[in-house]
Amino acid sequence: MSAPTTDKIGSDRKAPSFMPKDLSVGKVLLEGRAFLALIVIIVVFASLSGNYFTTGNLITMSSHVAIYALLAIGQLLVVLNGGIDLSVGSTLGLSGMVAGYMMQGVKIPGTSTTAFPSVWVVVIVCCLVGALVGLINGVLVGRLKVAAFVATLGTLYVVRGFAELMTNGQPYNNLSGDPSLGNTGFNWLGFNDILGIPVGVWVMVVVALVISLTLSRAVFGRWLYASGGNERAAELSGVPVRRVKTSVYVISGVCAAISGLVLSSELTAASPVNGTSYELTAIAAVVIGGASLMGGRGNIRGTLLGAFVIGFLSDGLTIVGVSAYWQTVFTGAVIVLAVLLNGIEYRSRRPRKTQSPREPKAPTGAGLSGTESLGGAVGSPQT
């Protein structure tokens, strides 16, 4: 005997539904496109090459993806804020060059002494260099109101130029260090593993978790989504919009520096041309992951999937013997398709309600209460 769907209070009460009313196959395919694309890529290349879907190859490809993902995570924060950071590839290259310079020994001015800093000092200095580049971008965009595209494009050339000036365009080789000088261990990041997973992948996971928790649990995350969705309304609600804008570029610069350290460690060499055009790869991963280039919408999960789509597609094309020129064509086609699908997804959504500038809600304290109500109206993490 089947269970009744009525009770004593209301005989016409309907049985609870566990499926959203507006759920459709098209919506599921649209919102889950990055995951579906990754599955299709794996299935296609696994059928074309027996070496593709093996544990060793998946680990190797994940190590490559970590470089893109670290850049894309920082880029996501900038995109959520409604901006764009074109300097991350150059920052990656400069970070590697600074690491190479320090690993070769730093001559102390005015003396004949050469200092060989430990690897941890090298890592901290490189992160500070990335933060400095991001701070310059943040000041240009957030304080001086320079368009993000123009400001970061200029920084792209300046930073790349500094990287080339350090050695007149020549690379630093052999960054393994010298045991007698106490500066060994730089290649640990690129060649070692923990529980069978490359250290670079663990770094990507840790950074992704920290940023994800920041976006979902911290006040900064609410500020970021609110200011990215509607900057004017967020400012009226007490959100420190300019501070948030500057902060996302600093975080993006640090992520780029970490990515440069991982890449240089894997290569045990640093070149000023490392990271060339990687800024476009990072933007592509963010777009494929479903973030809106207009700001206010996107999440870490989608961005990581976007990075895996690009990485696994690129490595798969290499394994089956497709030329580098055709790889560029396929990657570009995927990006164009992702942008088209993004446009369809966000056009299909209802217009978001915004608060009238003439009737601002009174700021409350640090803006948390106002932002909480605002966050649901102008921007929120995708689910």
Short mmCIF file of C-alpha atoms in Angstrom, two decimals:
data_model
loop_
_atom_site.label_atom_id
_atom_site.label_comp_id
_atom_site.label_asym_id
_atom_site.label_seq_id
_atom_site.Cartn_x
_atom_site.Cartn_y
_atom_site.Cartn_z
CA MET A 1 0.00 0.00 0.00
CA SER A 2 1.38 3.39 -0.97
CA ALA A 3 1.80 6.16 1.61
CA PRO A 4 -0.90 8.86 1.60
CA THR A 5 0.05 12.31 0.33
CA THR A 6 -2.64 14.14 2.35
CA ASP A 7 -2.99 14.88 6.04
CA LYS A 8 -5.61 16.11 8.50
CA ILE A 9 -4.76 19.77 8.08
CA GLY A 10 -4.96 20.10 4.32
CA SER A 11 -6.28 17.37 2.12
CA ASP A 12 -5.06 19.18 -1.01
CA ARG A 13 -1.48 19.61 0.16
CA LYS A 14 0.96 18.41 -2.49
CA ALA A 15 3.79 16.01 -1.80
CA PRO A 16 7.10 17.82 -1.28
CA SER A 17 9.24 18.13 -4.38
CA PHE A 18 12.98 17.67 -4.21
CA MET A 19 13.56 19.01 -7.73
CA PRO A 20 13.67 22.75 -8.58
CA LYS A 21 10.64 23.87 -10.55
CA ASP A 22 12.72 25.56 -13.22
CA LEU A 23 15.06 22.59 -13.70
CA SER A 24 15.53 21.62 -17.33
CA VAL A 25 17.97 19.55 -19.34
CA GLY A 26 19.14 22.66 -21.17
CA LYS A 27 19.85 24.49 -17.92
CA VAL A 28 21.75 21.53 -16.48
CA LEU A 29 23.85 21.23 -19.64
CA LEU A 30 24.48 24.99 -19.70
CA GLU A 31 25.52 25.36 -16.08
CA GLY A 32 27.50 22.12 -16.04
CA ARG A 33 29.24 22.74 -19.35
CA ALA A 34 32.76 22.88 -17.92
CA PHE A 35 32.40 19.51 -16.20
CA LEU A 36 30.77 17.95 -19.25
CA ALA A 37 33.48 19.36 -21.51
CA LEU A 38 36.15 17.83 -19.27
CA ILE A 39 34.43 14.44 -19.42
CA VAL A 40 34.16 14.62 -23.22
CA ILE A 41 37.85 15.57 -23.53
CA ILE A 42 38.94 12.65 -21.36
CA VAL A 43 36.73 10.15 -23.20
CA VAL A 44 37.79 11.33 -26.67
CA PHE A 45 41.53 11.37 -26.02
CA ALA A 46 41.42 8.12 -24.02
CA SER A 47 39.87 6.47 -27.08
CA LEU A 48 42.55 7.96 -29.36
CA SER A 49 45.56 7.11 -27.19
CA GLY A 50 46.04 4.31 -24.71
CA ASN A 51 48.57 6.43 -22.81
CA TYR A 52 46.18 9.31 -22.11
CA PHE A 53 43.99 7.91 -19.34
CA THR A 54 46.74 6.40 -17.20
CA THR A 55 47.58 7.32 -13.63
CA GLY A 56 51.04 8.57 -14.52
CA ASN A 57 49.80 10.77 -17.35
CA LEU A 58 46.92 12.18 -15.31
CA ILE A 59 49.36 13.17 -12.57
CA THR A 60 51.68 14.77 -15.12
CA MET A 61 48.81 16.71 -16.72
CA SER A 62 47.55 17.82 -13.29
CA SER A 63 51.00 19.21 -12.59
CA HIS A 64 50.75 21.29 -15.78
CA VAL A 65 47.22 22.38 -14.89
CA ALA A 66 48.41 23.66 -11.51
CA ILE A 67 50.35 26.44 -13.29
CA TYR A 68 47.24 27.62 -15.15
CA ALA A 69 44.95 27.14 -12.15
CA LEU A 70 47.04 29.29 -9.82
CA LEU A 71 46.96 32.11 -12.35
CA ALA A 72 43.24 31.61 -12.96
CA ILE A 73 42.35 31.70 -9.25
CA GLY A 74 43.89 35.15 -8.90
CA GLN A 75 42.30 36.22 -12.18
CA LEU A 76 38.89 35.07 -10.93
CA LEU A 77 38.97 37.53 -8.03
CA VAL A 78 39.74 40.38 -10.42
CA VAL A 79 36.96 39.28 -12.79
CA LEU A 80 34.49 39.00 -9.90
CA ASN A 81 35.30 42.62 -9.17
CA GLY A 82 34.45 43.53 -12.75
CA GLY A 83 38.06 44.03 -13.86
CA ILE A 84 40.74 42.14 -15.76
CA ASP A 85 44.44 41.53 -15.10
CA LEU A 86 46.60 41.19 -18.21
CA SER A 87 49.88 41.34 -16.28
CA VAL A 88 49.77 37.91 -14.59
CA GLY A 89 51.85 36.18 -17.29
CA SER A 90 54.60 38.81 -17.03
CA THR A 91 54.47 38.66 -13.23
CA LEU A 92 54.95 34.91 -13.47
CA GLY A 93 58.06 35.46 -15.61
CA LEU A 94 59.47 38.18 -13.33
CA SER A 95 58.90 36.02 -10.25
CA GLY A 96 60.94 33.21 -11.80
CA MET A 97 63.71 35.60 -12.78
CA VAL A 98 63.91 37.06 -9.26
CA ALA A 99 64.11 33.52 -7.89
CA GLY A 100 66.87 32.68 -10.39
CA TYR A 101 68.79 35.84 -9.50
CA MET A 102 68.67 35.10 -5.78
CA MET A 103 69.59 31.45 -6.23
CA GLN A 104 72.73 32.53 -8.14
CA GLY A 105 73.78 34.70 -5.20
CA VAL A 106 73.09 38.31 -4.28
CA LYS A 107 76.10 40.60 -4.26
CA ILE A 108 75.99 43.02 -1.35
CA PRO A 109 76.72 46.55 -2.64
CA GLY A 110 79.99 48.09 -1.42
CA THR A 111 81.48 44.75 -0.39
CA SER A 112 82.94 41.70 -2.08
CA THR A 113 80.46 39.47 -0.25
CA THR A 114 77.85 37.41 -2.05
CA ALA A 115 74.86 36.23 -0.02
CA PHE A 116 73.04 33.01 -0.83
CA PRO A 117 69.58 33.26 0.77
CA SER A 118 67.68 30.16 1.73
CA VAL A 119 64.83 28.92 -0.43
CA TRP A 120 62.16 30.20 1.97
CA VAL A 121 63.58 33.71 1.73
CA VAL A 122 63.50 33.40 -2.07
CA VAL A 123 59.85 32.31 -1.96
CA ILE A 124 58.84 35.19 0.32
CA VAL A 125 60.68 37.80 -1.76
CA CYS A 126 59.10 36.52 -4.98
CA CYS A 127 55.62 36.69 -3.42
CA LEU A 128 56.34 40.25 -2.31
CA VAL A 129 57.39 41.12 -5.86
CA GLY A 130 54.09 39.73 -7.14
CA ALA A 131 52.20 41.66 -4.48
CA LEU A 132 54.02 44.87 -5.48
CA VAL A 133 53.02 44.45 -9.12
CA GLY A 134 49.45 43.79 -8.02
CA LEU A 135 49.50 46.83 -5.75
CA ILE A 136 50.57 49.04 -8.64
CA ASN A 137 47.70 47.66 -10.71
CA GLY A 138 45.30 48.16 -7.81
CA VAL A 139 46.33 51.78 -7.27
CA LEU A 140 46.08 52.54 -10.99
CA VAL A 141 42.62 50.97 -11.28
CA GLY A 142 41.12 51.60 -7.84
CA ARG A 143 42.58 54.98 -6.92
CA LEU A 144 43.55 56.66 -10.17
CA LYS A 145 40.53 55.30 -12.09
CA VAL A 146 42.58 54.01 -15.02
CA ALA A 147 40.69 51.42 -17.05
CA ALA A 148 41.74 47.95 -15.91
CA PHE A 149 42.51 46.79 -19.46
CA VAL A 150 44.82 49.75 -20.13
CA ALA A 151 46.51 49.75 -16.70
CA THR A 152 47.33 46.04 -16.66
CA LEU A 153 48.34 46.07 -20.34
CA GLY A 154 50.92 48.73 -19.52
CA THR A 155 52.08 46.79 -16.49
CA LEU A 156 52.39 43.69 -18.67
CA TYR A 157 55.03 45.41 -20.82
CA VAL A 158 56.82 47.12 -17.92
CA VAL A 159 57.15 43.93 -15.89
CA ARG A 160 58.23 41.87 -18.89
CA GLY A 161 60.80 44.54 -19.69
CA PHE A 162 62.25 44.40 -16.17
CA ALA A 163 62.48 40.61 -16.41
CA GLU A 164 64.44 40.86 -19.67
CA LEU A 165 66.68 43.65 -18.36
CA MET A 166 67.86 41.46 -15.48
CA THR A 167 69.91 39.27 -17.81
CA ASN A 168 69.56 40.99 -21.19
CA GLY A 169 67.04 38.33 -22.15
CA GLN A 170 69.14 35.35 -21.05
CA PRO A 171 67.72 32.63 -18.78
CA TYR A 172 68.96 31.48 -15.38
CA ASN A 173 69.85 27.80 -15.51
CA ASN A 174 70.47 25.22 -12.80
CA LEU A 175 68.46 26.56 -9.86
CA SER A 176 69.19 23.47 -7.77
CA GLY A 177 71.48 25.43 -5.43
CA ASP A 178 74.63 24.28 -3.68
CA PRO A 179 74.62 22.19 -0.47
CA SER A 180 77.74 23.99 0.76
CA LEU A 181 75.93 27.34 0.44
CA GLY A 182 72.75 26.16 2.15
CA ASN A 183 70.40 27.24 -0.61
CA THR A 184 69.27 23.87 -1.95
CA GLY A 185 65.68 22.68 -2.14
CA PHE A 186 64.26 24.93 -4.85
CA ASN A 187 63.52 21.96 -7.11
CA TRP A 188 61.53 20.29 -4.31
CA LEU A 189 58.49 22.26 -5.40
CA GLY A 190 58.56 20.96 -8.95
CA PHE A 191 59.94 17.44 -8.64
CA ASN A 192 58.73 16.01 -5.33
CA ASP A 193 55.36 14.65 -4.38
CA ILE A 194 53.29 14.07 -1.26
CA LEU A 195 51.19 10.87 -1.16
CA GLY A 196 51.92 10.42 -4.85
CA ILE A 197 50.58 13.87 -5.79
CA PRO A 198 53.04 16.51 -7.08
CA VAL A 199 53.76 19.33 -4.65
CA GLY A 200 52.62 21.88 -7.24
CA VAL A 201 49.16 20.28 -7.27
CA TRP A 202 49.02 20.44 -3.47
CA VAL A 203 49.92 24.12 -3.65
CA MET A 204 47.05 24.64 -6.10
CA VAL A 205 44.64 22.80 -3.77
CA VAL A 206 45.69 24.80 -0.71
CA VAL A 207 45.42 28.14 -2.53
CA ALA A 208 42.02 27.15 -3.96
CA LEU A 209 40.70 26.15 -0.52
CA VAL A 210 41.90 29.36 1.12
CA ILE A 211 40.39 31.56 -1.60
CA SER A 212 37.17 29.53 -1.68
CA LEU A 213 36.68 29.88 2.08
CA THR A 214 37.45 33.58 1.79
CA LEU A 215 34.78 34.01 -0.86
CA SER A 216 32.12 31.95 0.92
CA ARG A 217 32.74 32.62 4.62
CA ALA A 218 34.64 35.89 5.02
CA VAL A 219 33.22 39.40 4.89
CA PHE A 220 35.74 40.19 2.16
CA GLY A 221 34.02 37.65 -0.10
CA ARG A 222 30.65 39.34 0.38
CA TRP A 223 32.21 42.70 -0.28
CA LEU A 224 33.81 41.36 -3.46
CA TYR A 225 30.60 39.88 -4.89
CA ALA A 226 28.63 42.97 -3.92
CA SER A 227 31.07 45.47 -5.43
CA GLY A 228 31.46 43.34 -8.55
CA GLY A 229 27.71 43.06 -9.05
CA ASN A 230 26.89 46.73 -8.51
CA GLU A 231 29.74 48.97 -7.42
CA ARG A 232 27.61 52.05 -6.77
CA ALA A 233 25.05 50.22 -4.67
CA ALA A 234 27.81 48.47 -2.73
CA GLU A 235 29.53 51.78 -1.99
CA LEU A 236 26.27 53.28 -0.71
CA SER A 237 25.89 50.28 1.59
CA GLY A 238 29.24 50.88 3.23
CA VAL A 239 31.43 48.46 1.29
CA PRO A 240 35.04 49.76 0.98
CA VAL A 241 34.96 49.39 -2.77
CA ARG A 242 38.39 50.88 -3.52
CA ARG A 243 40.10 48.78 -0.87
CA VAL A 244 38.47 45.63 -2.23
CA LYS A 245 39.51 46.55 -5.77
CA THR A 246 43.12 47.10 -4.75
CA SER A 247 43.19 43.89 -2.73
CA VAL A 248 42.06 41.64 -5.58
CA TYR A 249 44.92 42.84 -7.79
CA VAL A 250 47.42 42.24 -4.96
CA ILE A 251 46.09 38.70 -4.49
CA SER A 252 46.24 38.14 -8.24
CA GLY A 253 49.88 39.24 -8.27
CA VAL A 254 50.76 36.89 -5.41
CA CYS A 255 49.04 33.97 -7.16
CA ALA A 256 51.02 34.76 -10.33
CA ALA A 257 54.27 34.83 -8.33
CA ILE A 258 53.50 31.44 -6.76
CA SER A 259 52.74 30.07 -10.22
CA GLY A 260 56.09 31.40 -11.44
CA LEU A 261 57.89 29.69 -8.57
CA VAL A 262 56.22 26.34 -9.34
CA LEU A 263 57.03 26.63 -13.07
CA SER A 264 60.67 27.63 -12.49
CA SER A 265 61.06 24.81 -10.01
CA GLU A 266 59.67 22.25 -12.47
CA LEU A 267 62.07 23.52 -15.15
CA THR A 268 64.95 24.18 -12.67
CA ALA A 269 65.45 27.26 -14.84
CA ALA A 270 63.96 30.71 -15.20
CA SER A 271 63.52 32.62 -18.42
CA PRO A 272 62.13 36.13 -18.97
CA VAL A 273 59.78 34.72 -21.63
CA ASN A 274 58.15 32.27 -19.22
CA GLY A 275 54.43 32.90 -18.92
CA THR A 276 54.08 34.67 -22.25
CA SER A 277 50.35 34.72 -23.21
CA TYR A 278 49.48 32.87 -20.00
CA GLU A 279 47.25 35.79 -19.03
CA LEU A 280 44.91 34.78 -21.84
CA THR A 281 44.93 31.18 -20.63
CA ALA A 282 43.97 32.35 -17.14
CA ILE A 283 41.11 34.48 -18.49
CA ALA A 284 39.96 31.56 -20.62
CA ALA A 285 39.86 29.24 -17.60
CA VAL A 286 37.76 31.76 -15.70
CA VAL A 287 35.33 32.16 -18.60
CA ILE A 288 35.06 28.43 -19.29
CA GLY A 289 34.38 27.98 -15.58
CA GLY A 290 31.24 30.09 -15.92
CA ALA A 291 32.30 33.40 -14.36
CA SER A 292 30.76 36.53 -15.79
CA LEU A 293 33.21 39.02 -17.29
CA MET A 294 30.79 41.72 -16.12
CA GLY A 295 31.63 40.83 -12.51
CA GLY A 296 29.75 39.52 -9.49
CA ARG A 297 29.31 35.90 -10.61
CA GLY A 298 31.68 32.95 -10.53
CA ASN A 299 33.37 30.55 -8.15
CA ILE A 300 36.57 28.64 -7.54
CA ARG A 301 35.08 25.26 -8.48
CA GLY A 302 34.18 26.42 -11.98
CA THR A 303 37.54 28.11 -12.47
CA LEU A 304 39.43 24.95 -11.53
CA LEU A 305 37.29 22.97 -13.99
CA GLY A 306 38.08 25.57 -16.65
CA ALA A 307 41.81 25.20 -15.98
CA PHE A 308 41.54 21.40 -16.23
CA VAL A 309 39.61 21.69 -19.51
CA ILE A 310 42.36 23.82 -21.06
CA GLY A 311 45.21 21.76 -19.62
CA PHE A 312 43.78 18.36 -20.49
CA LEU A 313 42.80 19.55 -23.98
CA SER A 314 46.25 20.97 -24.68
CA ASP A 315 48.09 17.88 -23.38
CA GLY A 316 45.68 15.56 -25.21
CA LEU A 317 46.30 17.30 -28.52
CA THR A 318 50.05 17.01 -27.93
CA ILE A 319 49.80 13.30 -27.12
CA VAL A 320 47.84 12.45 -30.26
CA GLY A 321 50.31 14.42 -32.37
CA VAL A 322 48.34 17.54 -33.30
CA SER A 323 50.63 20.43 -34.28
CA ALA A 324 51.04 23.44 -32.00
CA TYR A 325 49.33 25.63 -34.60
CA TRP A 326 46.17 23.50 -34.58
CA GLN A 327 46.30 23.41 -30.77
CA THR A 328 46.04 27.19 -30.81
CA VAL A 329 43.06 26.97 -33.17
CA PHE A 330 41.24 24.42 -30.99
CA THR A 331 41.94 26.34 -27.78
CA GLY A 332 40.68 29.57 -29.34
CA ALA A 333 37.53 27.83 -30.55
CA VAL A 334 36.85 26.52 -27.04
CA ILE A 335 37.24 30.03 -25.61
CA VAL A 336 34.88 31.54 -28.18
CA LEU A 337 32.32 28.82 -27.47
CA ALA A 338 32.64 29.42 -23.72
CA VAL A 339 32.04 33.15 -24.15
CA LEU A 340 28.97 32.46 -26.30
CA LEU A 341 27.55 30.08 -23.69
CA ASN A 342 28.27 32.61 -20.95
CA GLY A 343 26.29 35.19 -22.88
CA ILE A 344 23.36 32.78 -23.25
CA GLU A 345 23.47 31.85 -19.57
CA TYR A 346 23.47 35.38 -18.19
CA ARG A 347 21.00 36.76 -20.73
CA SER A 348 18.53 34.07 -19.72
CA ARG A 349 18.56 35.18 -16.11
CA ARG A 350 16.12 37.68 -14.72
CA PRO A 351 17.39 41.25 -14.29
CA ARG A 352 18.86 41.75 -10.87
CA LYS A 353 17.21 44.18 -8.53
CA THR A 354 19.32 47.10 -7.42
CA GLN A 355 18.71 49.71 -4.80
CA SER A 356 17.86 53.18 -6.02
CA PRO A 357 20.77 55.61 -5.48
CA ARG A 358 18.23 58.23 -4.36
CA GLU A 359 17.04 56.05 -1.49
CA PRO A 360 20.20 54.57 0.00
CA LYS A 361 19.98 52.32 2.98
CA ALA A 362 21.76 53.79 5.97
CA PRO A 363 25.23 52.28 6.41
CA THR A 364 25.38 49.98 9.40
CA GLY A 365 28.69 49.64 11.17
CA ALA A 366 31.37 48.23 8.89
CA GLY A 367 28.82 47.60 6.20
CA LEU A 368 28.39 43.91 6.96
CA SER A 369 24.61 44.02 7.48
CA GLY A 370 24.06 46.19 4.47
CA THR A 371 26.33 44.03 2.39
CA GLU A 372 24.62 40.83 3.45
CA SER A 373 21.33 42.09 2.10
CA LEU A 374 23.06 43.56 -0.90
CA GLY A 375 25.01 40.43 -1.69
CA GLY A 376 21.88 38.54 -2.53
CA ALA A 377 20.68 41.29 -4.82
CA VAL A 378 23.71 42.21 -6.86
CA GLY A 379 26.04 39.25 -6.77
CA SER A 380 26.48 35.89 -5.20
CA PRO A 381 28.55 32.77 -5.64
CA GLN A 382 27.19 30.46 -8.27
CA THR A 383 25.82 27.18 -7.10
#
